Amino acid sequence: MKASKRIFVWIIISLVLQCSVYVFLDKVYYAPEGNIKYTDVTPQVPQKKITPKVVLNSYAKNISLSDDLCYTAYISNGQVTVVDTNTGKATGNLTYASGVKCLAYTWIPHSDVVIIAEELNGKQIKFYSYDAEPEKQEKVEIGSAKDSVPAGRNVTVDMRISDQTGVLYVKVGYSETLDKIYRIDRNETINRIVATNVGIMAEDYDDDQLAYEDLVHDTIRTDYTPKPRIAISGVYKPGLIGSDENDNFYVGNGVEQSSKVYYGKLTDNTSSWKNISLGTMVKNNSIVITQNGNVYIVDRENSKVTDAKSNKSYSYEGNFWQINDGYIVYTDGGKLMIKKM
Amino acid sequence: MKNKSNSRQYNTRMVKGKTQVKKVKKLKLVVYFIIFQVLFGIATAPIIVYYSPFFTNLRKNIVGTAMSTDSHEFIATLFLSQKQIDEIIGSGKASVAMTQDLSKVNIAYKDKGIKFSKINGNKFNGYMVIIDDPTRVKVGYSSKLGITGQKTSQIAKENNAVAAINGGGFDDKGNNSTAIYTGDGALPIGLIISKGNLIFPKPNDLNHQQVYKGVAAINGEGDLIVGDFTVDQLLNKGVKEALSFGPTLIENGQETTDFTSQGADPRTAIGQRRDGAIILLTIDGRQGLQAGAELEDVQKVMEQEGAWNAVNLDGGASTTMYYNGKVQNSPSDKSMERPVPTAIYVTN
């Protein structure tokens, strides 16, 4: 076929294809709605009492519950599973394409929605939200294809989300010394934050403020321009512990373990920050900050949780997983348990 | 025999070689074809969509959606003049001056009747609450207004409400953030009147001449007042609860036409029937193949439900329907409920 004839045919094909799509969009997708049905439905009601009936296999890890304790999530065999805490039954429509490995998940505060980070064929990391509530169970992709985050060998992911601003920060660990932080805003735009070797990350619940440990310089950096570093007088190597829903960030007086926890707002001078003495040296990863600002010390050896402010202790049996809304969440012989504190 | 076999092998190799050359040529042609289709498509799509006499719905939606978001305005402004954009989305249409005739609304019910229903269309799903006694409908606002917003469900719970929808708009910027799209409902836009008191703007900051567009107000009798008003006009009408966003969708039983198309999106609206019953409506969108509803679709739903007056409220990621202690709809932002400055709630 002559080149000119071929191009002519291709132009015709293009016009036919384009017009077919435009006709569909014009006459179907964007046509005025002409078929509206109204049905009386029974509204969903909140579950009142939670009595866990969840049995977990020994491979289940990262076990955590939604804020209302109604749903339990865990990672097993590279997949996130969400079950109804009261029945132990898996919720619907949470499926994965072949070649997908779930790297991490996080619950959105005050909701039954999880955000899942999936690695696709070892090439890119995609993010999905999934609402566990009946009638809503649908997995929705976050962000567009052009904004994907690159994966890597043995990549790790940690996520923090602000309840109020909807900004999601994702730490992707590519190696022992290389991490990258990505910021996904409400418009689902993905941007990279300049950071290389990052430890713990914490985000303000109310404001768009991120703090993270810079392991190269043993300091805590923030993206709040008036205070790019959290420096506390007398603390040589601070360690970031977490944040609460009253805009407070919590900093330990050591990178690995601390005997004192300082806390306050980024907008306040650190000299006016308050502090809590822990009485002894405690590993930073055994200090838990809850949304309402309580500080707990988890003693895994003695199966005990102590409120650092009131010094009150609570015992449990088995493996500790989290403190959620005033409950200790743990597994005992594979059975999920919750205990009110 | 040997020669014959050699020549057969040679011929086979030749044929194989030719087939391979043909295959490579074909593959190249397919690649060129795809590249051509993509490039030609990108080059001609704006001309066909924007300038052909067909595809009116598509054109209106693309331009309307683009112009309603700051980040994507270029999709329209790159190819069209402001005059052409106005013609496509219908801005500049003459507004029909109308005086609201509240005598046609006769509040019939004074009981606790409330109905919750689901709406299913081809393009969207939504929820609707119909409240028989309109005096149960109030405007709620964040208890930390100016510092941070609150979720519709939080405002509802604090007011012991049985139902609530999100209300007015806000600056999409957090109180301590320089980045956009971080708005948490701290900084409201429009006006807020609650229990007969002006909440926003603060009385000292009020410009008495300023006309607020797209007002949804309820007076002491339970009439829904819609349209454009100053704060003084509303207070003189005995308004107890009010906020503003707009546009007005139905006035005196007639569909309004003087608004610009904003494309398909999640929507929230409030309306009132002639028997006084209030309709609270939310429509989900921006999820999968369901983009949401256009303003005309919301008008249609309100009209089918018998709304005599109706007004559009803040939509998009803010759209929230709270009922019976739970958020019933699926908000569009990562499925999470967005904090807002105001909500319209129903007392228990």
mmCIF file of C-alpha atoms in Angstrom, chain A residues 10 12 25 28-29 47 59 104 116 121 127 130 164 173 177 189 203 208 212-213 220 230 246 277 284 303 324 330 339:
data_model
loop_
_atom_site.group_PDB
_atom_site.id
_atom_site.type_symbol
_atom_site.label_atom_id
_atom_site.label_comp_id
_atom_site.label_asym_id
_atom_site.label_seq_id
_atom_site.Cartn_x
_atom_site.Cartn_y
_atom_site.Cartn_z
ATOM 1 C CA TRP A 10 -5.173 5.437 9.366
ATOM 2 C CA ILE A 12 -10.187 7.392 8.786
ATOM 3 C CA LEU A 25 -19.479 9.608 26.222
ATOM 4 C CA VAL A 28 -24.441 7.492 27.449
ATOM 5 C CA TYR A 29 -21.830 8.546 30.026
ATOM 6 C CA GLN A 47 -22.394 -2.101 65.976
ATOM 7 C CA TYR A 59 1.680 -16.295 59.698
ATOM 8 C CA ALA A 104 1.635 -2.317 54.316
ATOM 9 C CA ILE A 116 -3.305 -0.602 51.315
ATOM 10 C CA ASN A 121 5.186 -7.382 39.836
ATOM 11 C CA PHE A 127 -2.307 2.596 46.799
ATOM 12 C CA TYR A 130 -11.085 -0.121 50.992
ATOM 13 C CA GLN A 164 -8.342 16.308 59.002
ATOM 14 C CA GLY A 173 12.535 1.986 52.229
ATOM 15 C CA THR A 177 20.361 3.680 53.996
ATOM 16 C CA THR A 189 -1.355 14.180 43.557
ATOM 17 C CA GLU A 203 2.021 13.323 61.077
ATOM 18 C CA ASP A 208 -0.511 19.297 57.264
ATOM 19 C CA TYR A 212 10.587 12.433 60.624
ATOM 20 C CA GLU A 213 13.886 11.153 61.968
ATOM 21 C CA ILE A 220 14.219 15.252 63.708
ATOM 22 C CA ILE A 230 12.809 19.746 66.446
ATOM 23 C CA ASN A 246 -4.247 17.625 69.665
ATOM 24 C CA SER A 277 9.433 10.795 82.951
ATOM 25 C CA ASN A 284 11.255 3.759 71.799
ATOM 26 C CA SER A 303 2.877 -8.994 79.285
ATOM 27 C CA ASN A 324 -6.880 0.992 70.338
ATOM 28 C CA TYR A 330 -3.500 -9.036 71.615
ATOM 29 C CA LYS A 339 -9.107 -5.948 76.975
#
